[in-house]
Amino acid sequence: MNTADLGLPVDVPSTALFTDQYEFTMVQAALRSGTADRRSVFEVFTRRLPEGRRYGVVAGTGRVLDAVENFRFDPGVIGFLREHAIVDGATLDWLAGYRFSGDIWGYPEGEVYFPGSPILRVEGSFAECVLLETVILSILNHDSAIAAAASRMSSAAGGRRLIEMGARRTHELAAVASARAAYVGGFDSTSDLAAGFRYGIPTVGTSAHAFTLLHDSERDAFRAQVDSLGRGTTLLVDTYDVAEAVRSAVEIAGPGLGAVRIDSGDLLLVAHRVRQQLDDLGARDTRITVTSDLDEYAIASLAAAPVDAYGVGTQLVTGSGHPTCSMVYKLVARATTPTGALQPVAKKSLGAKYSHGGRKWAARRTDAEGVAEAEVVGTGPVPADPALRQLLVPLVERGRIVAREPLDAARERHIAARAALPMSAVQLSRGEPVLPTEYV
Amino acid sequence: MNTADLGLPVDVPSTALFTDQYEFTMVQAALRSGTADRRSVFEVFTRRLPEGRRYGVVAGTGRVLDAVENFRFDPGVIGFLREHAIVDGATLDWLAGYRFSGDIWGYPEGEVYFPGSPILRVEGSFAECVLLETVILSILNHDSAIAAAASRMSSAAGGRRLIEMGARRTHELAAVASARAAYVGGFDSTSDLAAGFRYGIPTVGTSAHAFTLLHDSERDAFRAQVDSLGRGTTLLVDTYDVAEAVRSAVEIAGPGLGAVRIDSGDLLLVAHRVRQQLDDLGARDTRITVTSDLDEYAIASLAAAPVDAYGVGTQLVTGSGHPTCSMVYKLVARATTPTGALQPVAKKSLGAKYSHGGRKWAARRTDAEGVAEAEVVGTGPVPADPALRQLLVPLVERGRIVAREPLDAARERHIAARAALPMSAVQLSRGEPVLPTEYV
């Protein structure tokens, strides 16, 4: 399947250049030294969660599968590599025939993770695996960062609706991926039409201050909007005086007005006043949406306010202080032949970044009540203990993708995985990872 | 020109869905109320710089021009909007014929900016201008954030080479835009091949720890790399013991070894030791590249270390603490007819976000020595004062792009603009914007 078949508004003819140059030069040197086809295992993991965070959220797995499938070298790309002498002719020939033919296992999308969790395991020849490093990390590091912020916000919102509206605060295509990751993390809809087009996420949106300013009066603007979009629309009431705007809104749309939106000011205070005013005007079912610089803390602080929906922008698409994860892609085992026995490997420089060598399994151990109590990571045979819920699932088998799923499946999986964590996982306060990672 | 003609690895058939839904519903309501063709002026500006920053850097302007040119509605997009009932039939007909036919002026790419600087001014009918809000902000907010971080890092590096290597820490296409913005901000090269392909930015990269671990010994790995890439290559010396690796590296490549890379540990200490060792081994021209979690402060702190090049990843592509700018796109003036006299407009809700109404010019006032002393922003006729260097240049005239330029022009412009600021602009310490903004 080509990503274009999925209705991608931005066609991705190839993902092969979303790659750091050293991956190509390593392939060249390995082809020449005869080590390129050594059987190899790479794993994606983090050494730590962002400071103070209790859990991470795996997101982007579906996009990784698209990227692996489209990792191909068309003549234009080969020509570029030749012209700039990035690699030699033998390597170009090898690249021209590239298709990933190995296996990928991973945590399914939406699952939570902890330091050391082997989120993705890529197996095949050294050369075919090493090339995928950058594109896999780009996707998982970005999407998981956004999903983690979204998950905290959706806990804080406690069932109230969450609208992703951060497109203007991030790269235009990162925005589409952010809307997708936010949905996985528990958001309900997005303002980003490309995300609706590409992933079928519900889209929402009605009007901005510019629409009010365009008209000769606020009343003219409200009348124009209600005439065109119906009384179920959301009117923006903070361009001039909020109380007057609410009065006009209900007068023009009637008490069946769908919603009002407040985008500035002291939201707690203003929401209470607006609710009272709407109720007094008989518009008891008119909802209140708030949308000004919200993050998980602001959402939580509005729990006592009569707010029906939150629109979140900047803080969501920038990961609420943590715009990226620290996932790395490391060679953990390799053979000395294409099919030989795997030997664990790990970097060992003094005082340096430490890694656990060896091909790993991972499981979540639960107590008698089904509450998670540890992330267990091991090498060797997978234990048959029923208290250990195995976390790695097959995603790609011999180059064939075997784990496509609707985005709702990832969203539901996330909500279930989060619910199975100890209660303190959803506290917003800073703390340690809510589960310890045990190496066995 | 289609962006595909520029060698874009990711074809952008249309940018029309990089849009928040409310822009479409506003167009629908305005078409119905007869206000859609009112002559309108929108401006992009920020109310503040990120906390502690002394200046901002305009980046992404070239990408904005591509986006405006490709903002078109093909049948697939129209079909999506119809199927999901985003807008009504009359609006779909209008969208199907959409071509931006107005004027855009702006700060040229690479120029510095301050709070209130009218970075971009978009003029045309309300409907044609309002649709561009999200895509313009996405590009400028992202790219300018990265360029601002890059600019601080390039000041701190004081002429040493800077390599952008953050692709794995951000969305795969944000990475390409980040490499571009970093180049504008003063970086010299990138590891991201897509950025080399798309924008002609010089690319670099040799090997990772995985390459050493793949081989039976570090010496085998070094030999394989030198055999394939030549002695001018960069060998990574911190997989096991650094001193032993440096000894092996020079022994295998000879004293003509191009460079060594250090990716972990106390870089100041290790760089000194490695330099001494290289010199003792006669490899006096072998360069040292360092690449571990650098930001502008770490770069500055290594000024006294014998380092030749810095590779920067995470902190660059996340804007060194400020991954987005707070640029907004506001209606500042409009007529009541398609060609009538402009009337300034501005949001005025109490305690709310404040804007200056009116179509603006902007200039940098310089003192007798040519050092900038104020950002001057005004409405009305542009003053003919020679001390006021006018900042807005035409980018699009009646829908036609008039300001394409090579990326090097933006890079050189940035270096010149930064050099004309007061000296304190390039201090890394937190402070107020280095120029005051004066409204006249």
Short mmCIF file of C-alpha atoms in Angstrom, two decimals, chain B:
data_model
loop_
_atom_site.label_atom_id
_atom_site.label_comp_id
_atom_site.label_asym_id
_atom_site.label_seq_id
_atom_site.Cartn_x
_atom_site.Cartn_y
_atom_site.Cartn_z
CA MET B 1 6.09 27.35 -10.28
CA ASN B 2 5.07 24.22 -8.47
CA THR B 3 7.10 23.27 -5.43
CA ALA B 4 7.82 19.98 -7.17
CA ASP B 5 9.90 21.95 -9.67
CA LEU B 6 12.19 22.94 -6.86
CA GLY B 7 13.17 19.34 -6.25
CA LEU B 8 11.01 18.90 -3.18
CA PRO B 9 11.35 15.28 -2.06
CA VAL B 10 7.89 15.46 -0.58
CA ASP B 11 5.59 16.76 -3.25
CA VAL B 12 3.08 19.26 -1.91
CA PRO B 13 0.21 19.10 -4.33
CA SER B 14 -1.72 21.56 -2.24
CA THR B 15 -1.32 23.46 1.00
CA ALA B 16 -5.02 24.26 1.16
CA LEU B 17 -5.85 21.93 4.04
CA PHE B 18 -3.10 23.20 6.34
CA THR B 19 -5.95 25.31 7.62
CA ASP B 20 -8.10 25.53 10.71
CA GLN B 21 -11.70 24.77 9.98
CA TYR B 22 -12.92 28.15 11.21
CA GLU B 23 -11.24 29.88 8.29
CA PHE B 24 -13.53 27.99 5.94
CA THR B 25 -16.67 28.61 7.97
CA MET B 26 -15.80 32.31 8.20
CA VAL B 27 -15.50 32.43 4.43
CA GLN B 28 -18.89 30.75 4.09
CA ALA B 29 -20.60 33.17 6.47
CA ALA B 30 -18.89 36.18 4.89
CA LEU B 31 -19.84 35.09 1.38
CA ARG B 32 -23.43 34.83 2.52
CA SER B 33 -23.47 38.15 4.36
CA GLY B 34 -21.82 40.01 1.50
CA THR B 35 -18.68 40.92 3.43
CA ALA B 36 -16.29 38.37 1.92
CA ASP B 37 -14.87 40.78 -0.63
CA ARG B 38 -14.27 43.70 1.72
CA ARG B 39 -10.75 44.99 1.22
CA SER B 40 -8.75 43.77 4.22
CA VAL B 41 -5.29 43.96 5.71
CA PHE B 42 -3.94 41.23 7.99
CA GLU B 43 -0.62 41.47 9.77
CA VAL B 44 1.66 38.92 11.41
CA PHE B 45 3.41 40.06 14.57
CA THR B 46 4.31 38.96 18.10
CA ARG B 47 3.30 40.69 21.30
CA ARG B 48 6.53 39.57 22.98
CA LEU B 49 9.75 37.68 22.40
CA PRO B 50 10.30 34.39 24.21
CA GLU B 51 11.30 35.16 27.80
CA GLY B 52 14.81 36.55 28.07
CA ARG B 53 15.52 36.69 24.35
CA ARG B 54 17.05 39.84 22.89
CA TYR B 55 15.85 39.59 19.29
CA GLY B 56 13.85 37.36 16.98
CA VAL B 57 14.84 36.03 13.54
CA VAL B 58 12.41 35.97 10.62
CA ALA B 59 12.64 32.59 8.91
CA GLY B 60 10.35 30.62 6.65
CA THR B 61 9.42 33.47 4.33
CA GLY B 62 10.51 31.48 1.28
CA ARG B 63 8.40 28.57 2.42
CA VAL B 64 5.43 30.90 2.92
CA LEU B 65 5.71 31.95 -0.70
CA ASP B 66 5.64 28.29 -1.80
CA ALA B 67 2.63 27.68 0.40
CA VAL B 68 0.67 30.65 -0.94
CA GLU B 69 1.40 29.63 -4.52
CA ASN B 70 0.19 26.09 -3.88
CA PHE B 71 -2.89 27.04 -1.90
CA ARG B 72 -5.37 25.49 -4.31
CA PHE B 73 -8.32 23.18 -4.05
CA ASP B 74 -8.16 20.11 -6.20
CA PRO B 75 -11.20 17.84 -6.66
CA GLY B 76 -10.07 15.50 -3.87
CA VAL B 77 -9.96 18.32 -1.36
CA ILE B 78 -13.28 19.77 -2.53
CA GLY B 79 -14.78 16.28 -2.27
CA PHE B 80 -13.56 15.96 1.32
CA LEU B 81 -15.04 19.33 2.28
CA ARG B 82 -18.36 18.41 0.65
CA GLU B 83 -18.54 14.93 2.11
CA HIS B 84 -17.91 16.20 5.64
CA ALA B 85 -20.22 19.19 5.14
CA ILE B 86 -17.48 21.56 6.27
CA VAL B 87 -18.90 24.32 4.08
CA ASP B 88 -21.89 24.79 1.75
CA GLY B 89 -22.06 24.45 -2.03
CA ALA B 90 -21.63 28.16 -2.78
CA THR B 91 -18.44 28.20 -0.74
CA LEU B 92 -17.14 25.07 -2.46
CA ASP B 93 -17.64 26.76 -5.83
CA TRP B 94 -15.73 29.78 -4.60
CA LEU B 95 -12.92 27.65 -3.19
CA ALA B 96 -12.56 25.65 -6.41
CA GLY B 97 -11.48 28.86 -8.15
CA TYR B 98 -9.26 30.09 -5.34
CA ARG B 99 -5.99 31.77 -6.24
CA PHE B 100 -4.51 34.36 -3.94
CA SER B 101 -4.62 37.57 -5.97
CA GLY B 102 -3.61 40.11 -3.34
CA ASP B 103 -0.37 41.67 -2.12
CA ILE B 104 2.04 40.51 0.55
CA TRP B 105 4.79 42.63 2.04
CA GLY B 106 7.08 41.47 4.76
CA TYR B 107 10.40 41.57 6.54
CA PRO B 108 12.83 39.78 4.23
CA GLU B 109 13.97 36.38 5.45
CA GLY B 110 16.87 36.49 7.91
CA GLU B 111 15.98 39.98 9.16
CA VAL B 112 15.66 40.36 12.94
CA TYR B 113 12.42 41.41 14.60
CA PHE B 114 11.03 42.71 17.89
CA PRO B 115 7.67 42.79 19.68
CA GLY B 116 5.17 44.49 17.41
CA SER B 117 7.25 44.24 14.24
CA PRO B 118 4.77 43.71 11.37
CA ILE B 119 6.67 40.74 10.01
CA LEU B 120 4.19 40.05 7.22
CA ARG B 121 1.32 42.14 5.81
CA VAL B 122 -1.29 40.39 3.69
CA GLU B 123 -3.75 42.48 1.69
CA GLY B 124 -6.68 41.50 -0.46
CA SER B 125 -10.30 40.52 0.03
CA PHE B 126 -11.23 39.27 3.50
CA ALA B 127 -11.96 35.79 2.21
CA GLU B 128 -8.78 35.31 0.23
CA CYS B 129 -6.62 36.58 3.10
CA VAL B 130 -8.31 34.88 6.05
CA LEU B 131 -7.79 31.45 4.51
CA LEU B 132 -4.00 31.81 4.69
CA GLU B 133 -3.84 32.38 8.44
CA THR B 134 -2.89 28.93 9.67
CA VAL B 135 -0.40 27.90 7.03
CA ILE B 136 1.44 31.22 7.25
CA LEU B 137 1.61 31.07 11.03
CA SER B 138 2.65 27.41 11.07
CA ILE B 139 5.61 28.14 8.85
CA LEU B 140 6.75 31.40 10.44
CA ASN B 141 6.22 30.28 14.03
CA HIS B 142 8.18 27.09 13.52
CA ASP B 143 10.98 28.27 11.30
CA SER B 144 11.59 31.52 13.19
CA ALA B 145 11.84 29.64 16.50
CA ILE B 146 14.54 27.38 15.10
CA ALA B 147 16.39 30.23 13.41
CA ALA B 148 16.44 32.22 16.65
CA ALA B 149 18.07 29.32 18.50
CA ALA B 150 20.48 28.79 15.61
CA SER B 151 21.45 32.44 15.65
CA ARG B 152 22.34 32.33 19.35
CA MET B 153 24.35 29.16 18.81
CA SER B 154 26.19 30.66 15.87
CA SER B 155 27.10 33.72 17.94
CA ALA B 156 28.33 31.44 20.70
CA ALA B 157 30.38 29.32 18.29
CA GLY B 158 32.38 32.38 17.24
CA GLY B 159 33.26 31.19 13.77
CA ARG B 160 33.69 27.48 14.49
CA ARG B 161 31.65 25.22 12.27
CA LEU B 162 28.11 24.24 13.26
CA ILE B 163 26.42 21.10 12.02
CA GLU B 164 22.64 20.66 12.35
CA MET B 165 21.91 17.07 13.36
CA GLY B 166 18.52 17.16 15.06
CA ALA B 167 16.36 15.33 12.53
CA ARG B 168 15.72 12.41 14.86
CA ARG B 169 14.36 14.71 17.56
CA THR B 170 11.56 16.32 15.59
CA HIS B 171 8.90 15.47 13.03
CA GLU B 172 10.54 14.23 9.83
CA LEU B 173 9.42 17.22 7.76
CA ALA B 174 9.84 19.73 10.55
CA ALA B 175 13.40 18.41 10.49
CA VAL B 176 13.86 19.53 6.90
CA ALA B 177 12.47 22.97 7.69
CA SER B 178 14.66 23.08 10.81
CA ALA B 179 17.81 22.42 8.80
CA ARG B 180 16.78 25.24 6.46
CA ALA B 181 16.06 27.64 9.35
CA ALA B 182 19.31 26.69 11.08
CA TYR B 183 21.20 27.56 7.92
CA VAL B 184 19.50 30.95 7.81
CA GLY B 185 20.50 31.43 11.47
CA GLY B 186 24.17 30.78 10.72
CA PHE B 187 24.72 27.01 10.71
CA ASP B 188 27.09 25.61 8.08
CA SER B 189 25.75 22.17 7.27
CA THR B 190 23.23 19.48 8.16
CA SER B 191 23.17 15.72 8.57
CA ASP B 192 19.67 15.62 7.05
CA LEU B 193 19.82 14.41 3.46
CA ALA B 194 16.29 15.59 2.69
CA ALA B 195 17.41 19.12 3.53
CA GLY B 196 20.38 18.73 1.20
CA PHE B 197 18.10 17.45 -1.54
CA ARG B 198 15.40 20.07 -1.05
CA TYR B 199 17.41 23.19 -0.27
CA GLY B 200 20.96 22.46 -1.36
CA ILE B 201 22.32 22.79 2.17
CA PRO B 202 25.73 21.08 2.51
CA THR B 203 25.38 17.66 4.18
CA VAL B 204 27.83 15.80 6.39
CA GLY B 205 28.05 12.59 8.39
CA THR B 206 30.25 9.52 8.74
CA SER B 207 29.44 6.90 11.40
CA ALA B 208 27.68 6.02 14.65
CA HIS B 209 28.45 3.74 17.58
CA ALA B 210 26.47 0.97 15.87
CA PHE B 211 29.17 0.78 13.21
CA THR B 212 31.86 0.11 15.78
CA LEU B 213 29.68 -2.41 17.63
CA LEU B 214 28.90 -4.20 14.37
CA HIS B 215 32.54 -5.10 13.90
CA ASP B 216 34.60 -7.62 15.86
CA SER B 217 36.78 -4.86 17.25
CA GLU B 218 37.02 -1.08 17.18
CA ARG B 219 40.16 -1.40 15.04
CA ASP B 220 38.23 -3.47 12.49
CA ALA B 221 35.57 -0.79 12.38
CA PHE B 222 38.05 2.05 11.95
CA ARG B 223 39.88 0.12 9.23
CA ALA B 224 36.62 -0.55 7.40
CA GLN B 225 35.64 3.09 7.57
CA VAL B 226 39.01 4.44 6.44
CA ASP B 227 39.20 1.88 3.64
CA SER B 228 35.83 2.99 2.35
CA LEU B 229 35.66 6.71 3.13
CA GLY B 230 39.33 7.64 3.05
CA ARG B 231 41.60 9.06 5.73
CA GLY B 232 39.82 12.42 5.57
CA THR B 233 36.85 10.81 7.36
CA THR B 234 35.71 11.47 10.93
CA LEU B 235 36.19 8.55 13.33
CA LEU B 236 33.94 8.23 16.37
CA VAL B 237 36.25 7.60 19.33
CA ASP B 238 34.04 7.12 22.39
CA THR B 239 32.49 3.69 21.97
CA TYR B 240 34.95 2.07 24.41
CA ASP B 241 38.08 3.78 25.73
CA VAL B 242 38.75 7.18 24.16
CA ALA B 243 42.55 7.22 24.53
CA GLU B 244 42.88 3.77 23.01
CA ALA B 245 40.49 4.72 20.21
CA VAL B 246 42.49 7.83 19.35
CA ARG B 247 45.70 5.79 19.27
CA SER B 248 44.09 3.21 16.97
CA ALA B 249 42.56 5.90 14.80
CA VAL B 250 45.87 7.62 14.05
CA GLU B 251 47.65 4.32 13.64
CA ILE B 252 45.11 3.15 11.06
CA ALA B 253 44.42 6.40 9.21
CA GLY B 254 47.81 7.99 9.71
CA PRO B 255 48.42 11.55 10.92
CA GLY B 256 46.33 12.79 7.97
CA LEU B 257 43.15 11.59 9.69
CA GLY B 258 40.42 14.15 8.99
CA ALA B 259 38.69 14.35 12.34
CA VAL B 260 37.59 12.54 15.46
CA ARG B 261 34.16 12.85 17.02
CA ILE B 262 33.41 12.79 20.75
CA ASP B 263 29.75 12.16 21.65
CA SER B 264 29.76 11.73 25.43
CA GLY B 265 31.54 12.54 28.66
CA ASP B 266 32.95 15.83 29.92
CA LEU B 267 33.59 17.42 26.56
CA LEU B 268 35.85 20.18 27.86
CA LEU B 269 38.16 17.73 29.58
CA VAL B 270 38.03 15.06 26.91
CA ALA B 271 38.61 17.53 24.07
CA HIS B 272 41.78 18.84 25.78
CA ARG B 273 43.10 15.32 26.33
CA VAL B 274 42.30 14.21 22.81
CA ARG B 275 43.92 17.33 21.32
CA GLN B 276 47.07 16.70 23.32
CA GLN B 277 47.12 13.07 22.28
CA LEU B 278 46.54 13.88 18.62
CA ASP B 279 49.31 16.46 18.67
CA ASP B 280 51.66 13.99 20.38
CA LEU B 281 50.87 11.48 17.66
CA GLY B 282 51.68 14.06 14.99
CA ALA B 283 48.06 14.45 13.92
CA ARG B 284 48.15 18.20 14.36
CA ASP B 285 45.64 18.88 11.60
CA THR B 286 43.13 16.28 12.72
CA ARG B 287 40.04 18.18 13.79
CA ILE B 288 37.81 17.53 16.81
CA THR B 289 34.03 17.51 16.49
CA VAL B 290 31.84 17.35 19.60
CA THR B 291 28.19 16.33 19.56
CA SER B 292 26.59 15.60 22.91
CA ASP B 293 23.43 17.49 23.98
CA LEU B 294 24.82 20.89 23.04
CA ASP B 295 22.99 24.18 23.31
CA GLU B 296 24.24 27.76 23.03
CA TYR B 297 25.46 27.73 26.62
CA ALA B 298 27.41 24.50 26.22
CA ILE B 299 28.88 25.83 22.99
CA ALA B 300 29.97 29.03 24.72
CA SER B 301 31.44 27.08 27.62
CA LEU B 302 33.63 25.17 25.16
CA ALA B 303 35.11 28.35 23.70
CA ALA B 304 38.39 27.63 25.48
CA ALA B 305 38.40 23.97 24.43
CA PRO B 306 40.30 22.81 21.34
CA VAL B 307 37.11 22.06 19.42
CA ASP B 308 36.78 22.62 15.67
CA ALA B 309 33.11 21.87 15.07
CA TYR B 310 29.91 21.44 17.01
CA GLY B 311 27.10 19.09 16.06
CA VAL B 312 23.81 20.24 17.55
CA GLY B 313 20.59 18.24 17.67
CA THR B 314 17.80 18.31 20.23
CA GLN B 315 18.27 21.84 21.50
CA LEU B 316 18.38 23.28 18.02
CA VAL B 317 15.25 21.64 16.62
CA THR B 318 13.31 22.41 19.80
CA GLY B 319 14.28 26.08 19.67
CA SER B 320 16.49 25.83 22.79
CA GLY B 321 13.58 26.03 25.20
CA HIS B 322 11.28 27.96 22.89
CA PRO B 323 9.99 25.60 20.20
CA THR B 324 7.52 28.08 18.77
CA CYS B 325 7.07 31.82 18.46
CA SER B 326 3.91 33.57 19.49
CA MET B 327 3.22 35.13 16.11
CA VAL B 328 -0.41 35.95 15.41
CA TYR B 329 -2.26 36.91 12.21
CA LYS B 330 -4.67 39.74 12.87
CA LEU B 331 -7.08 41.81 10.84
CA VAL B 332 -5.78 45.35 11.38
CA ALA B 333 -7.77 47.31 8.79
CA ARG B 334 -10.62 46.81 6.38
CA ALA B 335 -12.89 48.78 4.07
CA THR B 336 -16.62 48.29 3.70
CA THR B 337 -16.26 47.61 -0.03
CA PRO B 338 -13.68 45.82 -2.20
CA THR B 339 -11.81 49.04 -2.99
CA GLY B 340 -12.90 51.49 -0.30
CA ALA B 341 -10.89 53.41 2.24
CA LEU B 342 -9.30 51.29 4.95
CA GLN B 343 -10.49 51.69 8.54
CA PRO B 344 -8.26 50.45 11.36
CA VAL B 345 -9.78 47.69 13.52
CA ALA B 346 -8.63 46.00 16.72
CA LYS B 347 -9.97 43.70 19.40
CA LYS B 348 -10.84 45.69 22.52
CA SER B 349 -12.21 43.29 25.12
CA LEU B 350 -11.27 44.37 28.65
CA GLY B 351 -8.15 42.71 30.06
CA ALA B 352 -7.70 40.88 26.83
CA LYS B 353 -4.98 40.54 24.26
CA TYR B 354 -4.29 44.00 22.86
CA SER B 355 -3.48 44.81 19.25
CA HIS B 356 -2.58 48.00 17.38
CA GLY B 357 -5.06 48.63 14.56
CA GLY B 358 -4.15 50.06 11.17
CA ARG B 359 -2.00 49.12 8.19
CA LYS B 360 1.61 49.56 9.22
CA TRP B 361 5.08 50.37 7.97
CA ALA B 362 8.16 49.55 10.00
CA ALA B 363 11.70 50.86 10.07
CA ARG B 364 14.90 50.41 12.02
CA ARG B 365 16.31 53.66 13.26
CA THR B 366 20.10 53.79 13.41
CA ASP B 367 22.46 56.14 15.18
CA ALA B 368 25.30 58.06 13.55
CA GLU B 369 27.56 54.98 13.70
CA GLY B 370 24.97 52.84 11.95
CA VAL B 371 24.04 50.88 15.08
CA ALA B 372 20.34 50.12 15.40
CA GLU B 373 18.62 51.98 18.23
CA ALA B 374 14.89 51.42 17.79
CA GLU B 375 12.22 49.52 15.88
CA VAL B 376 9.80 52.16 14.67
CA VAL B 377 6.29 51.10 13.69
CA GLY B 378 3.75 53.51 12.26
CA THR B 379 0.54 53.84 10.33
CA GLY B 380 -0.06 56.35 7.56
CA PRO B 381 2.49 57.61 5.03
CA VAL B 382 6.00 56.18 5.17
CA PRO B 383 8.41 58.90 6.37
CA ALA B 384 11.33 59.81 4.11
CA ASP B 385 13.81 60.05 7.01
CA PRO B 386 17.16 58.47 5.93
CA ALA B 387 17.83 57.37 9.53
CA LEU B 388 14.83 55.08 9.19
CA ARG B 389 15.72 51.96 7.22
CA GLN B 390 12.38 50.69 5.94
CA LEU B 391 11.93 46.99 6.66
CA LEU B 392 8.94 45.84 4.63
CA VAL B 393 9.63 44.65 1.10
CA PRO B 394 7.18 43.42 -1.54
CA LEU B 395 6.92 39.61 -1.63
CA VAL B 396 3.73 39.04 -3.65
CA GLU B 397 2.16 41.55 -6.03
CA ARG B 398 -1.36 40.87 -7.23
CA GLY B 399 -0.86 37.18 -6.54
CA ARG B 400 2.51 36.96 -8.28
CA ILE B 401 5.57 36.07 -6.21
CA VAL B 402 8.25 38.71 -6.70
CA ALA B 403 10.82 37.90 -4.04
CA ARG B 404 12.28 34.45 -4.50
CA GLU B 405 15.92 34.32 -3.54
CA PRO B 406 18.64 31.79 -2.80
CA LEU B 407 18.86 30.63 0.81
CA ASP B 408 22.35 32.09 1.10
CA ALA B 409 20.89 35.56 0.63
CA ALA B 410 18.75 35.10 3.73
CA ARG B 411 21.71 33.70 5.69
CA GLU B 412 23.93 36.65 4.75
CA ARG B 413 21.12 39.09 5.51
CA HIS B 414 20.74 37.61 8.96
CA ILE B 415 24.41 37.87 9.78
CA ALA B 416 24.43 41.50 8.64
CA ALA B 417 21.23 42.39 10.52
CA ARG B 418 22.52 40.82 13.73
CA ALA B 419 25.86 42.60 13.37
CA ALA B 420 24.06 45.95 13.15
CA LEU B 421 22.36 45.46 16.53
CA PRO B 422 23.83 46.81 19.77
CA MET B 423 26.55 44.50 21.13
CA SER B 424 24.35 43.24 23.96
CA ALA B 425 22.14 41.48 21.39
CA VAL B 426 24.50 38.54 21.26
CA GLN B 427 24.90 38.14 25.01
CA LEU B 428 23.44 34.79 25.95
CA SER B 429 22.17 36.01 29.30
CA ARG B 430 18.49 36.75 29.68
CA GLY B 431 17.35 40.27 29.10
CA GLU B 432 14.87 42.60 27.47
CA PRO B 433 14.59 42.98 23.69
CA VAL B 434 17.73 44.81 22.60
CA LEU B 435 15.72 47.42 20.72
CA PRO B 436 12.61 49.21 21.98
CA THR B 437 9.59 49.28 19.71
CA GLU B 438 8.25 52.79 19.18
CA TYR B 439 4.77 53.35 17.80
CA VAL B 440 4.47 56.64 15.90
#
